Coordinates of C-alpha atoms in Angstrom, one line a residue:
M641 CA -52.0 -9.1 217.5
S642 CA -49.5 -10.3 214.8
D643 CA -46.7 -8.0 213.6
R644 CA -47.4 -8.9 210.0
A645 CA -49.2 -6.6 207.6
P646 CA -52.9 -7.1 207.8
R647 CA -54.0 -9.9 205.5
A648 CA -57.5 -8.4 204.9
T649 CA -60.0 -6.1 206.4
L650 CA -62.9 -7.8 208.3
L651 CA -66.0 -6.7 210.1
V652 CA -67.4 -8.7 213.0
V653 CA -71.1 -8.1 214.0
D654 CA -72.7 -9.6 217.1
D655 CA -74.8 -8.1 219.9
E656 CA -73.2 -10.5 222.4
K657 CA -70.0 -8.8 223.6
H658 CA -68.2 -12.0 224.6
Q659 CA -68.8 -13.6 221.2
R660 CA -67.8 -10.4 219.4
E661 CA -64.5 -10.1 221.3
S662 CA -63.7 -13.8 221.0
L663 CA -64.0 -13.7 217.2
Q664 CA -62.1 -10.5 217.0
M665 CA -59.2 -11.9 219.0
I666 CA -59.0 -15.1 217.0
L667 CA -58.9 -13.2 213.7
E668 CA -56.5 -10.5 214.8
D669 CA -54.1 -13.2 216.0
E670 CA -54.0 -14.4 212.4
G671 CA -53.0 -11.0 211.1
Y672 CA -56.4 -9.7 210.0
R673 CA -57.5 -6.1 210.5
V674 CA -60.7 -6.3 212.4
T675 CA -63.4 -3.8 213.4
A676 CA -66.4 -4.9 215.5
A677 CA -70.0 -3.7 215.7
A678 CA -72.7 -4.4 218.3
D679 CA -75.7 -4.2 216.0
G680 CA -76.6 -4.0 212.3
R681 CA -76.9 -0.3 212.1
Q682 CA -73.5 0.3 213.5
A683 CA -72.2 -2.4 211.1
L684 CA -73.5 -0.5 208.1
A685 CA -71.9 2.7 209.3
L686 CA -68.5 0.9 209.8
A687 CA -68.8 -0.9 206.5
G688 CA -69.1 2.5 204.8
E689 CA -65.9 3.7 206.5
T690 CA -63.7 0.6 206.4
H691 CA -64.9 -1.2 203.3
P692 CA -64.3 -4.8 204.7
E693 CA -63.6 -7.6 202.3
V694 CA -65.5 -10.0 204.6
V695 CA -68.3 -9.5 207.2
L696 CA -69.0 -12.1 209.9
T697 CA -72.4 -11.5 211.4
D698 CA -74.7 -13.1 213.9
L699 CA -78.0 -14.1 212.3
K700 CA -80.4 -13.1 215.1
M701 CA -79.9 -9.6 216.4
P702 CA -82.2 -6.8 217.6
G703 CA -83.0 -4.2 215.0
L704 CA -81.3 -5.1 211.8
S705 CA -80.8 -8.9 211.6
G706 CA -78.0 -10.8 209.8
M707 CA -80.5 -11.3 207.0
D708 CA -81.1 -7.6 206.7
L709 CA -77.3 -7.0 206.6
V710 CA -76.9 -9.5 203.7
R711 CA -79.5 -7.5 201.7
A712 CA -78.0 -4.1 202.6
L713 CA -74.4 -5.1 201.9
A714 CA -75.2 -6.8 198.6
E715 CA -75.4 -3.4 196.7
G716 CA -72.6 -2.2 194.6
P717 CA -70.2 -3.8 192.1
L718 CA -67.9 -5.3 194.7
P719 CA -69.8 -6.2 197.9
P720 CA -68.1 -7.8 200.9
R721 CA -68.4 -11.6 201.4
V722 CA -70.8 -12.2 204.3
I723 CA -70.4 -15.2 206.6
L724 CA -73.4 -15.8 208.8
I725 CA -72.9 -17.3 212.3
T726 CA -76.0 -19.0 213.5
A727 CA -77.2 -20.9 216.6
H728 CA -78.2 -24.5 216.2
G729 CA -81.8 -24.7 214.8
S730 CA -81.4 -21.6 212.6
V731 CA -79.6 -23.4 209.8
E732 CA -82.6 -23.1 207.5
R733 CA -82.6 -19.3 207.8
A734 CA -78.9 -19.3 207.1
R735 CA -79.5 -21.3 204.0
E736 CA -82.2 -18.8 202.9
A737 CA -79.7 -16.0 203.5
H738 CA -77.2 -17.9 201.4
R739 CA -79.6 -17.9 198.5
L740 CA -80.0 -14.2 199.0
G741 CA -76.3 -13.5 198.6
A742 CA -74.5 -14.6 201.8
F743 CA -71.2 -16.3 200.9
D744 CA -71.2 -18.9 203.7
Y745 CA -72.6 -19.8 207.1
M746 CA -71.5 -21.7 210.2
S747 CA -73.0 -22.8 213.4
K748 CA -72.2 -21.8 217.0
P749 CA -70.2 -22.6 219.0
V750 CA -67.5 -21.3 216.6
V751 CA -64.4 -23.5 216.2
A752 CA -61.3 -21.5 215.5
D753 CA -59.9 -23.7 212.7
E754 CA -63.2 -23.8 210.9
L755 CA -63.6 -20.0 211.3
L756 CA -60.2 -19.3 209.8
F757 CA -60.7 -21.7 207.0
R758 CA -64.0 -20.1 206.0
V759 CA -62.7 -16.6 206.3
E760 CA -59.7 -17.4 204.1
R761 CA -62.1 -18.8 201.4
A762 CA -64.2 -15.7 201.6
V763 CA -61.2 -13.4 201.3
E764 CA -59.9 -15.3 198.3
S765 CA -63.4 -15.2 196.7
H766 CA -63.6 -11.4 197.2
R767 CA -60.2 -10.8 195.7
L768 CA -60.9 -13.0 192.7
N769 CA -64.0 -11.0 192.1
E770 CA -62.0 -7.8 192.5
R771 CA -59.5 -9.0 189.9
A772 CA -62.3 -9.9 187.5
L773 CA -63.9 -6.5 187.9
R774 CA -60.5 -4.8 187.2
L775 CA -60.1 -7.0 184.1
E776 CA -63.6 -5.9 182.9
R777 CA -62.7 -2.3 183.4
R778 CA -59.4 -2.7 181.5
L779 CA -61.3 -4.3 178.6
K780 CA -63.7 -1.3 178.7
G781 CA -60.7 1.0 178.7
D782 CA -62.2 3.6 180.9
G783 CA -60.6 6.0 183.3
L784 CA -61.1 4.0 186.5
E785 CA -59.1 1.0 185.2
A786 CA -56.3 3.4 184.3
M787 CA -56.2 4.4 188.0
V788 CA -54.0 1.9 189.8
G789 CA -54.5 1.6 193.6
E790 CA -55.2 -0.7 196.4
S791 CA -54.7 1.8 199.3
A792 CA -57.7 2.6 201.5
A793 CA -57.9 6.1 200.0
M794 CA -58.1 4.9 196.4
R795 CA -60.6 2.1 197.3
E796 CA -62.8 4.9 198.6
V797 CA -62.4 6.8 195.3
F798 CA -63.3 3.7 193.3
R799 CA -66.3 3.1 195.6
L800 CA -67.6 6.7 195.2
V801 CA -67.2 6.6 191.4
E802 CA -69.1 3.4 191.1
K803 CA -71.9 4.7 193.3
I804 CA -72.4 8.2 191.9
A805 CA -71.7 7.6 188.2
P806 CA -75.3 6.4 187.3
T807 CA -76.8 9.6 188.9
Q808 CA -77.1 13.0 187.3
S809 CA -75.3 14.9 190.1
T810 CA -72.6 17.5 189.6
V811 CA -69.2 16.3 190.9
L812 CA -66.3 18.3 192.2
V813 CA -62.9 16.4 192.1
R814 CA -60.2 17.9 194.3
G815 CA -56.5 17.1 194.4
E816 CA -53.1 18.3 193.6
S817 CA -51.9 18.5 190.0
G818 CA -51.0 15.2 188.5
T819 CA -53.2 13.0 190.8
G820 CA -55.6 11.9 188.0
K821 CA -58.6 14.1 188.2
E822 CA -59.5 13.8 184.5
L823 CA -59.3 10.0 184.8
V824 CA -62.0 10.2 187.5
A825 CA -64.2 12.4 185.3
R826 CA -63.8 10.0 182.4
A827 CA -64.6 7.0 184.6
I828 CA -67.8 8.7 185.9
H829 CA -68.8 9.4 182.3
S830 CA -68.1 5.9 181.0
R831 CA -70.4 4.4 183.8
S832 CA -73.2 6.9 183.4
T833 CA -76.3 6.9 181.3
R834 CA -74.6 9.4 179.1
A835 CA -71.7 7.1 178.1
A836 CA -72.9 6.6 174.5
R837 CA -72.1 10.2 173.8
P838 CA -68.6 11.8 173.5
F839 CA -66.9 13.1 176.7
H840 CA -66.0 16.8 176.5
A841 CA -63.2 18.5 178.5
I842 CA -61.7 21.9 178.8
N843 CA -58.9 23.3 181.0
C844 CA -60.3 26.6 182.2
A845 CA -56.8 27.9 183.0
A846 CA -55.4 27.2 179.6
I847 CA -57.8 29.3 177.5
P848 CA -57.3 33.1 177.4
E849 CA -60.1 34.9 179.2
N850 CA -61.2 36.7 176.1
L851 CA -61.7 33.4 174.3
L852 CA -63.1 31.3 177.1
E853 CA -66.7 32.6 176.9
S854 CA -66.9 31.6 173.2
E855 CA -65.3 28.2 173.9
L856 CA -67.9 27.4 176.6
F857 CA -71.0 29.1 175.3
G858 CA -70.4 29.6 171.5
H859 CA -70.9 32.7 169.5
E860 CA -73.0 34.1 166.6
K861 CA -71.5 35.1 163.3
G862 CA -70.3 38.7 163.5
S863 CA -70.6 39.0 167.3
F864 CA -67.0 40.2 167.5
T865 CA -64.0 40.7 165.2
G866 CA -63.0 37.5 163.7
A867 CA -66.3 35.7 164.3
D868 CA -66.8 34.8 160.7
A869 CA -69.2 31.9 161.4
R870 CA -71.5 30.7 164.2
K871 CA -69.7 28.6 166.7
T872 CA -71.2 25.9 169.0
G873 CA -69.8 26.1 172.5
L874 CA -68.9 23.2 174.8
F875 CA -72.0 23.4 176.9
E876 CA -74.2 23.1 173.9
A877 CA -72.0 20.4 172.3
A878 CA -72.0 18.4 175.5
S879 CA -75.8 18.4 175.9
L880 CA -76.9 14.9 177.0
S881 CA -73.3 14.1 177.8
T882 CA -70.6 15.1 180.3
L883 CA -68.5 18.2 180.4
F884 CA -65.3 18.2 182.4
L885 CA -64.3 21.7 183.6
D886 CA -60.7 21.3 184.8
E887 CA -59.0 24.0 187.0
I888 CA -62.4 25.5 187.8
G889 CA -60.7 27.7 190.5
D890 CA -59.2 29.8 187.6
L891 CA -62.5 30.4 185.9
S892 CA -63.5 34.0 185.3
L893 CA -67.1 33.4 184.0
Q894 CA -68.5 32.2 187.3
G895 CA -71.8 34.0 187.1
K896 CA -72.6 32.7 183.6
I897 CA -71.6 29.2 184.5
L898 CA -73.8 29.3 187.6
R899 CA -76.8 30.5 185.6
T900 CA -76.3 27.8 183.0
L901 CA -76.2 25.1 185.7
Q902 CA -79.3 26.5 187.4
E903 CA -81.5 27.3 184.4
R904 CA -80.2 24.6 182.2
E905 CA -80.0 27.0 179.3
L906 CA -77.6 29.4 177.6
R907 CA -77.1 32.2 175.1
R908 CA -74.3 32.2 172.6
V909 CA -72.1 35.3 172.6
G910 CA -73.8 38.0 170.5
G911 CA -77.0 36.0 170.4
N912 CA -80.6 36.5 171.7
E913 CA -81.8 32.9 171.4
T914 CA -82.1 30.9 174.6
I915 CA -80.8 27.3 174.0
P916 CA -81.8 24.5 176.4
V917 CA -78.9 22.2 177.5
D918 CA -78.8 19.0 179.5
V919 CA -75.2 18.7 180.7
R920 CA -73.7 16.8 183.5
V921 CA -70.7 18.8 184.8
V922 CA -67.7 17.3 186.5
A923 CA -65.4 20.1 187.8
A924 CA -61.9 19.8 189.2
T925 CA -59.4 22.0 191.0
N926 CA -56.1 21.9 192.8
R927 CA -56.9 25.2 194.6
D928 CA -58.4 25.9 198.0
L929 CA -61.8 27.1 197.0
E930 CA -62.9 27.7 200.6
A931 CA -60.0 30.2 201.1
M932 CA -60.9 31.8 197.7
M933 CA -64.5 32.2 198.8
K934 CA -63.4 34.0 202.0
A935 CA -61.1 36.3 199.8
G936 CA -64.0 37.0 197.5
Q937 CA -62.3 35.3 194.6
F938 CA -64.8 32.4 194.1
R939 CA -68.6 32.6 194.3
E940 CA -70.0 30.8 197.2
D941 CA -73.3 29.9 195.3
L942 CA -71.2 28.4 192.5
F943 CA -69.2 26.4 194.9
Y944 CA -72.2 24.8 196.5
R945 CA -73.7 24.1 193.0
L946 CA -70.5 22.3 192.0
N947 CA -69.8 20.5 195.3
V948 CA -72.8 18.3 195.3
I949 CA -70.6 15.2 195.3
P950 CA -67.0 15.9 196.4
I951 CA -64.3 13.4 195.5
V952 CA -60.8 14.0 197.0
L953 CA -57.8 12.4 195.3
P954 CA -54.8 11.8 197.7
P955 CA -51.3 12.9 196.7
L956 CA -49.0 10.1 195.7
R957 CA -46.9 10.6 198.9
E958 CA -49.9 9.6 200.9
R959 CA -50.5 6.4 199.0
S960 CA -46.9 5.1 198.5
S961 CA -48.1 1.5 198.8
D962 CA -49.5 1.9 195.3
I963 CA -46.2 3.0 193.8
P964 CA -44.9 -0.5 192.8
A965 CA -48.1 -1.3 190.9
L966 CA -48.0 2.1 189.2
V967 CA -44.4 1.6 188.2
L968 CA -45.3 -1.7 186.6
R969 CA -48.2 -0.2 184.7
F970 CA -46.0 2.7 183.4
L971 CA -43.2 0.2 182.5
E972 CA -45.7 -1.8 180.4
K973 CA -47.0 1.4 178.8
A974 CA -43.5 2.8 178.0
N975 CA -42.5 -0.6 176.4
A976 CA -45.6 -0.6 174.3
T977 CA -45.2 3.0 173.2
H978 CA -41.5 2.9 172.4
G979 CA -41.0 -0.7 171.3
T980 CA -38.6 -1.3 174.2
S981 CA -38.4 -4.5 176.3
V982 CA -37.4 -3.5 179.8
A983 CA -38.6 -6.4 181.9
E984 CA -38.3 -5.3 185.4
I985 CA -37.0 -2.7 187.9
D986 CA -34.1 -3.2 190.3
P987 CA -35.4 -3.6 193.9
A988 CA -33.1 -0.8 195.2
A989 CA -34.4 1.6 192.5
L990 CA -38.0 0.7 193.4
D991 CA -37.3 1.4 197.0
L992 CA -36.1 4.8 196.1
L993 CA -39.2 5.5 194.1
V994 CA -41.5 4.4 197.0
R995 CA -39.7 6.7 199.4
H996 CA -39.6 9.8 197.1
P997 CA -42.2 12.5 198.0
W998 CA -43.3 13.1 194.3
P999 CA -44.4 16.7 194.3
G1000 CA -45.6 16.2 190.7
N1001 CA -47.6 13.1 191.8
I1002 CA -48.5 10.4 189.3
R1003 CA -47.7 12.5 186.2
Q1004 CA -44.1 13.0 187.5
L1005 CA -43.7 9.3 188.4
E1006 CA -44.9 8.2 184.8
S1007 CA -42.4 10.7 183.3
V1008 CA -39.5 9.3 185.4
V1009 CA -40.3 5.7 184.5
E1010 CA -40.6 6.5 180.8
R1011 CA -37.3 8.3 180.9
A1012 CA -35.6 5.4 182.7
V1013 CA -37.0 3.0 180.1
L1014 CA -35.6 5.1 177.2
L1015 CA -32.2 5.5 178.8
C1016 CA -31.9 2.0 180.1
E1017 CA -28.8 0.1 178.8
G1018 CA -29.5 -3.3 180.2

């Protein structure tokens, strides 16, 4: 296999072991990262794990055929490019699959030069589509476009957001401080059926405990000293929309939150009226909720109510390959904000940034880049 960085991630699917291994060897010798599957069901499982840019599959296989794979892999905003490999006499079926969404097809026996040419075209097509999708997201200005990343961990985050955003499921976003949890919540909202309504957010750790209940559930006039008028809480205000509960691990009103999520109704502080609410909750935490449950500090039933769809954001030190792109984004942002015109970053400085552990994650990196732009003298 080549010592170069992998040019792209590919998946080879064929029930004939010799053919499968032959294709894998040719492609790996050219620097591609290749996984192989012996049938269609295994291919779907591997595709969910490795997110290949291109899938090369035999047309005729027991169980799921190449045609079935084309249909199954076509879902989502950025499906892999599928190249069908067919025996002579099956070209018409391959053409039919091409009409259903396959990118290309070729006949057996496979010629190495032709294979590499078609794979390169497929990779280029996939990446052009990916850039177009990112441009569309940038124009929409939603949270996902603000999240820069080509690492495998971030590709998985993007895939999950795209898949679960249209649903009504509760989401729990986990990750260290500064990893972009609120951006994920905003991206989910902007892609949901609730996107036409305002996004609501609250940091549960930033509100004093004696005020948090009123902030979340509202209060009636005269319900406590200083309650001079009725107040609508965030759960009520966010009905038919999305409510982001940040730092959920610091929440004291766990029982009342659980009841609101289960019963889809609430009562304002000091009130007797039951008010129906239809809120999608996206919660986030940087704390170890499992350890807190064992210590009796976090309700197990609330954890399982929130953790329907978990999304884990990696710390920046585990996705250092994304740092150059993040630095460029923050450089552009700082120039636009402060009217500066710093054009580039010295390669040696960039290397230092890539190797730094970043305990404060993306938030810390952005602060460092902004400070460097403001203090730059050349």
